[in-house]
PDB file of C-alpha atoms in Angstrom:
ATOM      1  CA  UNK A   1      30.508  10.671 -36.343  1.00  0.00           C
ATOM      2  CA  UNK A   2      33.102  13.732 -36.060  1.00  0.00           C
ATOM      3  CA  UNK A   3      30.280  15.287 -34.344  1.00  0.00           C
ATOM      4  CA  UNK A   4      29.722  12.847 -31.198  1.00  0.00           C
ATOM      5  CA  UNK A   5      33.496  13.633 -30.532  1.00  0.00           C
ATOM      6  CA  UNK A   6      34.084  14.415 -26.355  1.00  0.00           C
ATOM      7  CA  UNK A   7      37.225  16.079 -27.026  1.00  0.00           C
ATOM      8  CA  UNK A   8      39.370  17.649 -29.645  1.00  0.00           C
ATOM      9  CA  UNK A   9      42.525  18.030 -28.444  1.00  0.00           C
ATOM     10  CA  UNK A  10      44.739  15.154 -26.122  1.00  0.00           C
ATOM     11  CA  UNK A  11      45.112  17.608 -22.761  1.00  0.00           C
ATOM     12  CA  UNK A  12      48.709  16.516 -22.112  1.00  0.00           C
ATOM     13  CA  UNK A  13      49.776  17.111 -25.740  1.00  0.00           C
ATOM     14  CA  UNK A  14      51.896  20.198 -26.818  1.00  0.00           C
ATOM     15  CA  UNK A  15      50.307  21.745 -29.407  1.00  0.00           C
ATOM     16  CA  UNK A  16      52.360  22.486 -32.372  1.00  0.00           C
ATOM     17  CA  UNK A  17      49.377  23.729 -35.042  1.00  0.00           C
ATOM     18  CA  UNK A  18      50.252  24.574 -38.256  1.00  0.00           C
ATOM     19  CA  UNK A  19      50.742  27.840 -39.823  1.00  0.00           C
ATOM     20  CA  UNK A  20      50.610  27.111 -43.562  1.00  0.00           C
ATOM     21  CA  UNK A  21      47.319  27.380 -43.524  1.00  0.00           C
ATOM     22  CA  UNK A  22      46.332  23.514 -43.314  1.00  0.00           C
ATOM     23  CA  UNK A  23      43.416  23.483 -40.510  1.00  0.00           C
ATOM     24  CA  UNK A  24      42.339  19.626 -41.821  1.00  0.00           C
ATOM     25  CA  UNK A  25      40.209  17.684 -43.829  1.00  0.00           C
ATOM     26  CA  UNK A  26      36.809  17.028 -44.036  1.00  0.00           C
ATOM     27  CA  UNK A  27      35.752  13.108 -42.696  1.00  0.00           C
ATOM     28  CA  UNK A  28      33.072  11.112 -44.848  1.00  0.00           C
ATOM     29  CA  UNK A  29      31.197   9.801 -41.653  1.00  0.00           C
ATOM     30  CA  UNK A  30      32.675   5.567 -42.357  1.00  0.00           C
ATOM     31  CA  UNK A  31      34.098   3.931 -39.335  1.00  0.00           C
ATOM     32  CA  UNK A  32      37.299   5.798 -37.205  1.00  0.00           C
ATOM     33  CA  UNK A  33      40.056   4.217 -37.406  1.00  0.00           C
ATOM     34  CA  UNK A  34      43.690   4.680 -35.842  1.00  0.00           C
ATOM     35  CA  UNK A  35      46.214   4.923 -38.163  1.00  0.00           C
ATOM     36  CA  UNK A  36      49.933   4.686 -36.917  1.00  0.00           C
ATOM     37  CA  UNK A  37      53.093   6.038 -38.947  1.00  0.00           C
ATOM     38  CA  UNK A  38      56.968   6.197 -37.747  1.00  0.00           C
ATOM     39  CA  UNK A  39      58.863   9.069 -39.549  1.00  0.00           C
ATOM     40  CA  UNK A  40      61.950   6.651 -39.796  1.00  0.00           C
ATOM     41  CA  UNK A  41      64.032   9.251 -38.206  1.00  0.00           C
ATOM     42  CA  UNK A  42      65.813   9.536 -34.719  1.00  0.00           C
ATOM     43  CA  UNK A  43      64.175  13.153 -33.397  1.00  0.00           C
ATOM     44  CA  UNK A  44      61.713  15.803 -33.794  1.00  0.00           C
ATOM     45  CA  UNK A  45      62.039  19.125 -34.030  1.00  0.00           C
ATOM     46  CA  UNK A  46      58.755  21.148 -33.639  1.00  0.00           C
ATOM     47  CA  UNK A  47      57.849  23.363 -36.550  1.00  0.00           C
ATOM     48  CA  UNK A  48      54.863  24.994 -37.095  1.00  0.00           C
ATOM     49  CA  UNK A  49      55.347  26.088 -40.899  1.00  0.00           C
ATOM     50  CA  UNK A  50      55.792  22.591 -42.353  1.00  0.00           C
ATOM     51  CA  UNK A  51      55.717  19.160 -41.381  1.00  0.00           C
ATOM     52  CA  UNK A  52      59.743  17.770 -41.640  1.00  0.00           C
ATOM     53  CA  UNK A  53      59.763  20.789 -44.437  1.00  0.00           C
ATOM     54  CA  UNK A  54      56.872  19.081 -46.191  1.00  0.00           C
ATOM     55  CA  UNK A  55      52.540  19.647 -46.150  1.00  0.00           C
ATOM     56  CA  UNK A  56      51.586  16.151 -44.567  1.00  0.00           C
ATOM     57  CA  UNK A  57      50.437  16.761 -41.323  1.00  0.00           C
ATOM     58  CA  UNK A  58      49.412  13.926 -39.274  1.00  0.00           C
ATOM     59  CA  UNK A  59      47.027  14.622 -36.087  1.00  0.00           C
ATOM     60  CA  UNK A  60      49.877  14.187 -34.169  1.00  0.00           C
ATOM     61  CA  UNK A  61      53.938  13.378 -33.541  1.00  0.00           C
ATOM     62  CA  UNK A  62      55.031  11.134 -30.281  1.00  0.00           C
ATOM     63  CA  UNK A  63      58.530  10.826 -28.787  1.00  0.00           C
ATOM     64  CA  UNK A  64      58.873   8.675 -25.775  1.00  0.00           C
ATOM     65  CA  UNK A  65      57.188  10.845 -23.706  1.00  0.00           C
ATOM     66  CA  UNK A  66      55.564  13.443 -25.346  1.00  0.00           C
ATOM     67  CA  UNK A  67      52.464  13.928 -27.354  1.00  0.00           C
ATOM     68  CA  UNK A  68      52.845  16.627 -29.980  1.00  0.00           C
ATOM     69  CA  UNK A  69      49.306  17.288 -31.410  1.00  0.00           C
ATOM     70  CA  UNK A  70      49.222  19.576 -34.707  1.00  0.00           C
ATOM     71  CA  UNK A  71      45.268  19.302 -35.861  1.00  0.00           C
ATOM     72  CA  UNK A  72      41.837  18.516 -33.893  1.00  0.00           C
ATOM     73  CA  UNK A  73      40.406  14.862 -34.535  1.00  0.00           C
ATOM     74  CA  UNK A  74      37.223  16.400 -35.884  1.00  0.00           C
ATOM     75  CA  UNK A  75      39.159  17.327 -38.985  1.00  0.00           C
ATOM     76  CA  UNK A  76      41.236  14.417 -41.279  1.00  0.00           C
ATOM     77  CA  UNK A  77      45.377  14.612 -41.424  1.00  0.00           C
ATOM     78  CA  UNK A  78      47.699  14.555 -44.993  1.00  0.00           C
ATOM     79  CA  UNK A  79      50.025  11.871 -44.150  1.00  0.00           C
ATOM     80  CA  UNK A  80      47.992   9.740 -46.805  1.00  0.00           C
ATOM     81  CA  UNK A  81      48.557   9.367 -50.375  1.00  0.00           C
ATOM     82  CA  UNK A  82      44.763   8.777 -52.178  1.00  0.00           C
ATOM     83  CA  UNK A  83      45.137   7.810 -56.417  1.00  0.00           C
ATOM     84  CA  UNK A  84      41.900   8.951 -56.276  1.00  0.00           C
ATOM     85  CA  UNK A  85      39.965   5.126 -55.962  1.00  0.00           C
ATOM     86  CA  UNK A  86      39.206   5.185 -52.614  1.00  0.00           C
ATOM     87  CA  UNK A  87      39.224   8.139 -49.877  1.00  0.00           C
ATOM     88  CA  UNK A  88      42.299   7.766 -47.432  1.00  0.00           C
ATOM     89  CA  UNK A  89      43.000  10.976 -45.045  1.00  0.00           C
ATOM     90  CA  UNK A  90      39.412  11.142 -45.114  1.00  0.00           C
ATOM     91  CA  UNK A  91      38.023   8.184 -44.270  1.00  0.00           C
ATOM     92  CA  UNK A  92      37.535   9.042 -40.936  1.00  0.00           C
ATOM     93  CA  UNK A  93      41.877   7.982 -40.150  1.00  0.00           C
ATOM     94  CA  UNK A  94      42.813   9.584 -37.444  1.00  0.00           C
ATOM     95  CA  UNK A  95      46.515   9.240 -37.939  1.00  0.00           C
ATOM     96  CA  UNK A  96      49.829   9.581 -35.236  1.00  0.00           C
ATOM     97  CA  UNK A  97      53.403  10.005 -36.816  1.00  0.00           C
ATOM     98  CA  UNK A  98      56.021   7.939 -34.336  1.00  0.00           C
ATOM     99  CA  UNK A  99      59.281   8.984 -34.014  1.00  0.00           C
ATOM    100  CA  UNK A 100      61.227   5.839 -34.766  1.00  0.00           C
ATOM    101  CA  UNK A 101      62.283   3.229 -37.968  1.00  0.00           C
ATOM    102  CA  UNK A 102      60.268   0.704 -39.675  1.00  0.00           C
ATOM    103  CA  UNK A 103      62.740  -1.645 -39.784  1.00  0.00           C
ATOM    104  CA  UNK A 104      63.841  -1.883 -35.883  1.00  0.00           C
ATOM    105  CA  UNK A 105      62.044  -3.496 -33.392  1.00  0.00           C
ATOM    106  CA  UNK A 106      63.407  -2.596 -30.574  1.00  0.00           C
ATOM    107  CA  UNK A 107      60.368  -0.153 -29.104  1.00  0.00           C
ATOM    108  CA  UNK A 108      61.890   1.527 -25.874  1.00  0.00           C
ATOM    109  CA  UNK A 109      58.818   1.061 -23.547  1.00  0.00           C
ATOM    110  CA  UNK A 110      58.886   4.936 -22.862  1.00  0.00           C
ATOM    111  CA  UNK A 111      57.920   5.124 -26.173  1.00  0.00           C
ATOM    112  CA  UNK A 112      55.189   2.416 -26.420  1.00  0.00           C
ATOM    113  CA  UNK A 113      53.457   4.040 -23.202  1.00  0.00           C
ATOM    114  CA  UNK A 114      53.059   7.524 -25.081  1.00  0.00           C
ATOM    115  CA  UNK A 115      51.568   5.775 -28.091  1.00  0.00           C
ATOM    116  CA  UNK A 116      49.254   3.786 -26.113  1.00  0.00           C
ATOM    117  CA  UNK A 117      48.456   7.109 -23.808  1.00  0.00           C
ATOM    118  CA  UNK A 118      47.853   8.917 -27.528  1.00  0.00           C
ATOM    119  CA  UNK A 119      45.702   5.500 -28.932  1.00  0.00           C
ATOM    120  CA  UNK A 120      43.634   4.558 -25.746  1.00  0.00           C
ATOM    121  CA  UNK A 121      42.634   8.626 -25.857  1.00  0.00           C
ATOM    122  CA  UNK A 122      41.432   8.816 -29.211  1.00  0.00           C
ATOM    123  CA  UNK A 123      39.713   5.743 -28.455  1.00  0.00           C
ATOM    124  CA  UNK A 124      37.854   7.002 -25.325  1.00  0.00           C
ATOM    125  CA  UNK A 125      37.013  10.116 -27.985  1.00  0.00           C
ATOM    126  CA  UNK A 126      35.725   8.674 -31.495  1.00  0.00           C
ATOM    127  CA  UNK A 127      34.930   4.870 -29.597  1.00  0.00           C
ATOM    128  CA  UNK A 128      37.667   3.362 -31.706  1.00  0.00           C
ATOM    129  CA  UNK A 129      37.944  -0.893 -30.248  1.00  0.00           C
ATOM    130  CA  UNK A 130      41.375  -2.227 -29.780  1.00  0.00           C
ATOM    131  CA  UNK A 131      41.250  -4.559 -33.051  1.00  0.00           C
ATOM    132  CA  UNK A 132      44.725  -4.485 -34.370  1.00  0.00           C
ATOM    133  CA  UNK A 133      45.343  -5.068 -38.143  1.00  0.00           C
ATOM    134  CA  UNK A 134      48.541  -7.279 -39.080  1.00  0.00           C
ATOM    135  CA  UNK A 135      50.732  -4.553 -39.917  1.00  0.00           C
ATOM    136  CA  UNK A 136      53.541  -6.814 -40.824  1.00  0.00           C
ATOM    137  CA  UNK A 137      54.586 -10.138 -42.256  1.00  0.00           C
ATOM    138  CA  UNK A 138      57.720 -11.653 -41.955  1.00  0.00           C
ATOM    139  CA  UNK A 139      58.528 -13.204 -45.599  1.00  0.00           C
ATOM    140  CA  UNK A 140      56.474 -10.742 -47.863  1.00  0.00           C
ATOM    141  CA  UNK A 141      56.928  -7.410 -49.426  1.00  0.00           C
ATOM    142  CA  UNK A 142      54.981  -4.997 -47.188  1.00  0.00           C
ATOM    143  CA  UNK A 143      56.047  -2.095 -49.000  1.00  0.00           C
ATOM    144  CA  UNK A 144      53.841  -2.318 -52.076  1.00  0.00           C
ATOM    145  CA  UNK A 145      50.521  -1.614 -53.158  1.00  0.00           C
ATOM    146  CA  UNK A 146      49.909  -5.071 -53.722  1.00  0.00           C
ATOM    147  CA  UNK A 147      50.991  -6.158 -50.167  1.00  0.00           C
ATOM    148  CA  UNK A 148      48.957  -9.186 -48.976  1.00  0.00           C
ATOM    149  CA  UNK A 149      48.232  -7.154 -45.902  1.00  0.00           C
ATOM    150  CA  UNK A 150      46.887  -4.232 -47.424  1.00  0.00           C
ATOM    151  CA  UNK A 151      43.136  -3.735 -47.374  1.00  0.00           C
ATOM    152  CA  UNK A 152      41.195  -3.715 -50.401  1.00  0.00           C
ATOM    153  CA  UNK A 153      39.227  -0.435 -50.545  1.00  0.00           C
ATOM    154  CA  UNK A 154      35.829  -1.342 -49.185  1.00  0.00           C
ATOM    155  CA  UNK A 155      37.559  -3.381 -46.036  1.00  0.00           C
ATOM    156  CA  UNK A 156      39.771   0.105 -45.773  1.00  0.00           C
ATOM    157  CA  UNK A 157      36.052   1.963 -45.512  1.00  0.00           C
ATOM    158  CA  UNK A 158      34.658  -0.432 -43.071  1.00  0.00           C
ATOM    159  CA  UNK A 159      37.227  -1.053 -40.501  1.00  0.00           C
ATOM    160  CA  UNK A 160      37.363   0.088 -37.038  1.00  0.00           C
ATOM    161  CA  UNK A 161      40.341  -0.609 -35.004  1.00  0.00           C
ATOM    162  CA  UNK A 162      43.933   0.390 -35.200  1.00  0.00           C
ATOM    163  CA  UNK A 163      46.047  -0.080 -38.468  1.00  0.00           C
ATOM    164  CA  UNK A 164      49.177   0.947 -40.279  1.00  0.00           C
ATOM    165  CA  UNK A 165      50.299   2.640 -42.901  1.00  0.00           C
ATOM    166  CA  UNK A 166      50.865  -0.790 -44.307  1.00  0.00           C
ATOM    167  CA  UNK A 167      47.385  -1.116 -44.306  1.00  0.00           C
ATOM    168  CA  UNK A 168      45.863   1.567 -46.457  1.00  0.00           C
ATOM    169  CA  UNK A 169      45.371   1.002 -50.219  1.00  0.00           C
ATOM    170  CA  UNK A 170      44.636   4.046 -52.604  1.00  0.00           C
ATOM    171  CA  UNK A 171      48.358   3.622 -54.233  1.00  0.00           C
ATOM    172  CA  UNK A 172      49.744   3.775 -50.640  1.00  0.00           C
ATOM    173  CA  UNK A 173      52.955   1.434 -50.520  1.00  0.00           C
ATOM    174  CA  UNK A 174      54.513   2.593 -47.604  1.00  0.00           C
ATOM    175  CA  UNK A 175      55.318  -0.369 -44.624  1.00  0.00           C
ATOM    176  CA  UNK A 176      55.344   1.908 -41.876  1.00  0.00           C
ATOM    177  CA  UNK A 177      54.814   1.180 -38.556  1.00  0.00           C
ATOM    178  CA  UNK A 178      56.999  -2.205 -39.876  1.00  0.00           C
ATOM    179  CA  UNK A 179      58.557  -4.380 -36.740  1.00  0.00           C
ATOM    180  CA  UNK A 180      55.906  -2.367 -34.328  1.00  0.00           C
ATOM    181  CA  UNK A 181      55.910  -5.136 -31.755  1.00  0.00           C
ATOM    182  CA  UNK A 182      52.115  -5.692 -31.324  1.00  0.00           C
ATOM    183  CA  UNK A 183      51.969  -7.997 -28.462  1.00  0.00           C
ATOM    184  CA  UNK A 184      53.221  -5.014 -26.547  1.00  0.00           C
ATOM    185  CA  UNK A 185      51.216  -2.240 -27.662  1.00  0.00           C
ATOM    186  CA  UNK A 186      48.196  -4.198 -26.841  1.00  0.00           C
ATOM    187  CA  UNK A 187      49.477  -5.141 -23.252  1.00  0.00           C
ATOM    188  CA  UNK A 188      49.234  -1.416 -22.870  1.00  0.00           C
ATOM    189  CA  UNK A 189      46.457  -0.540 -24.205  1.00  0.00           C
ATOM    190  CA  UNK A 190      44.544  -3.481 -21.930  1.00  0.00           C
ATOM    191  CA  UNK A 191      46.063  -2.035 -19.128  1.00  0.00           C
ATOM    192  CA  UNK A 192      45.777   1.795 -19.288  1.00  0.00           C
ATOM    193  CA  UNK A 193      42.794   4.008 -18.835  1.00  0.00           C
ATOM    194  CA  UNK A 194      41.486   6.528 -21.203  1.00  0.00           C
ATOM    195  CA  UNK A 195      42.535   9.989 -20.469  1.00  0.00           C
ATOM    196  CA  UNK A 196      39.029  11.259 -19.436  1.00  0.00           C
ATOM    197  CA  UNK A 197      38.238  13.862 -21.895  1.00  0.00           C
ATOM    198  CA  UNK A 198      38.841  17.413 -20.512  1.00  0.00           C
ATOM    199  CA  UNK A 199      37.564  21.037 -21.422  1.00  0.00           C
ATOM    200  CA  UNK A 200      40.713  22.270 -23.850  1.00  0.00           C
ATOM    201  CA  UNK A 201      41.474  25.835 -23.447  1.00  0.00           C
ATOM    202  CA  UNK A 202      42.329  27.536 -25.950  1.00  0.00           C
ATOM    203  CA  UNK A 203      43.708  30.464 -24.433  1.00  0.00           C
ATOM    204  CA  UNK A 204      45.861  28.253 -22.533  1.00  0.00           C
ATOM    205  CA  UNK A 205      49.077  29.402 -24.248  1.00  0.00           C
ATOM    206  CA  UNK A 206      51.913  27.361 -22.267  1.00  0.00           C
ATOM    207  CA  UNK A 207      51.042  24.055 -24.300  1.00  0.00           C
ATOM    208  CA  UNK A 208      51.722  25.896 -27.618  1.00  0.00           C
ATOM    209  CA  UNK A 209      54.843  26.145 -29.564  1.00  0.00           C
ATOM    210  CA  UNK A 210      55.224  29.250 -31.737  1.00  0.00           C
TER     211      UNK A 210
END
C-alpha cells in the first residue's frame, strides 16, 4: 500500500523533520488508518531534535491553522506504545498530534478546519474512507487497556477509517482525542475537498524549520 501513495508530504504543511535521526517506520501493508492524538497542552513550539523533549514523533502537529508535518506517510510515526501483541505505529497508522486537551470540548472551529484540511489530505493520498471510530463514551473509563471502545487486535489490523488513540490496543491506555466533537469533524470533512496532491520540493527551503 505505502507504495500507491500520490504524495508524501501535505504542500501547505511546515516541515519540521527530525534531526535525531528518526526517518520512520516500516508499514506491514494492513489497511491505513488515521489516527488522531491531542498533546493536552496549550502551544507548540517547533523543535527539530525531539518531539516535546521526547522520541515519539507523530506524522504531524496541527494548531488552528497550521499543519506542522515532521515524517513522510510512506514511513510509520512513534506516538504508539506496542507490548509487543499486536503491531501499532506500524500498522499502516498514519497518526496527527492536535494541539489541545482531552478533556475539553470546546474545539475552536479554526482548529477543526486544519484537522479536517490534514485528514481529508491523507485521505485523498492512502484512500483512507471517512468511517469514524467512537473515540469516546460518556460513563466508562476510556483510559485503560480494557476500555470497551478499544479494538481488539485483529479489528485494530483490519480497520480503515479514522480512530483515536482511544482506540488502539497493544497496552495503549491513553483516551486521547477524548471530548473530540465528532459531529463536527465529519461536517468538515463532507464538505471540504482533498488537497490535490502536488509535486513536493525538496529544495524548497522556506517551508522548513531548522
Amino acid at each position: 500500500p505505502a507504495g500507491a501513495l500520490m504524495d508524501l508530504w501535505h504542500p501547505r504543511a511546515t516541515l519540521v523533520t527530525p534531526t535525531d535521526g528518526r526517518t520512520g517506520l516500516s508499514f506491514d501493508g494492513v489497511p491505513w488508518k488515521i489516527v488522531l492524538h491531542t498533546t493536552e497542552s496549550t502551544g507548540y513550539s517547533p523543535d527539530r531534535s525531539s518531539y516535546f523533549g521526547n522520541p515519539y514523533w507523530p506524522h504531524a502537529t496541527i494548531t488552528a491553522g497550521r499543519i506542522y508535518q515532521h515524517l513522510p506517510i510512506n514511513a510509520g510515526g512513534y506516538a504508539l506504545y506496542s507490548d509487543g501483541s499486536v503491531a501499532t505505529n506500524h500498522a499502516n497508522a498514519v497518526q496527527c498530534e492536535i494541539v489541545w486537551r482531552a478533556a475539553d470540548g470546546d474545539w475552536p472551529d479554526d482548529l477543526l478546519d486544519t484537522v479536517a484540511d490534514w485528514v481529508t489530505w491523507v485521505q485523498a493520498q492512502a484512500g483512507v474512507p471517512t468511517v469514524i471510530a467512537e473515540m469516546f463514551r460518556d460513563g466508562v473509563t476510556v483510559a485503560s487497556v480494557d476500555s470497551p471502545i478499544r479494538f481488539g487486535n485483529q479489528e485494530w489490523l483490519d480497520f480503515s477509517g479514522i480512530c483515536g488513540h482511544s482506540n488502539v490496543p497493544g497496552g495503549n491506555d491513553h483516551w486521547d482525542p477524548g471530548r473530540l466533537p465528532v459531529d463536527r469533524l465529519r461536517s468538515r470533512l463532507a464538505g471540504v475537498t482533498p488537497t490535490p496532491p502536488q509535486p513536493h520540493q525538496e529544495d524548497d527551503m522556506l517551508r522548513y524549520i531548522y
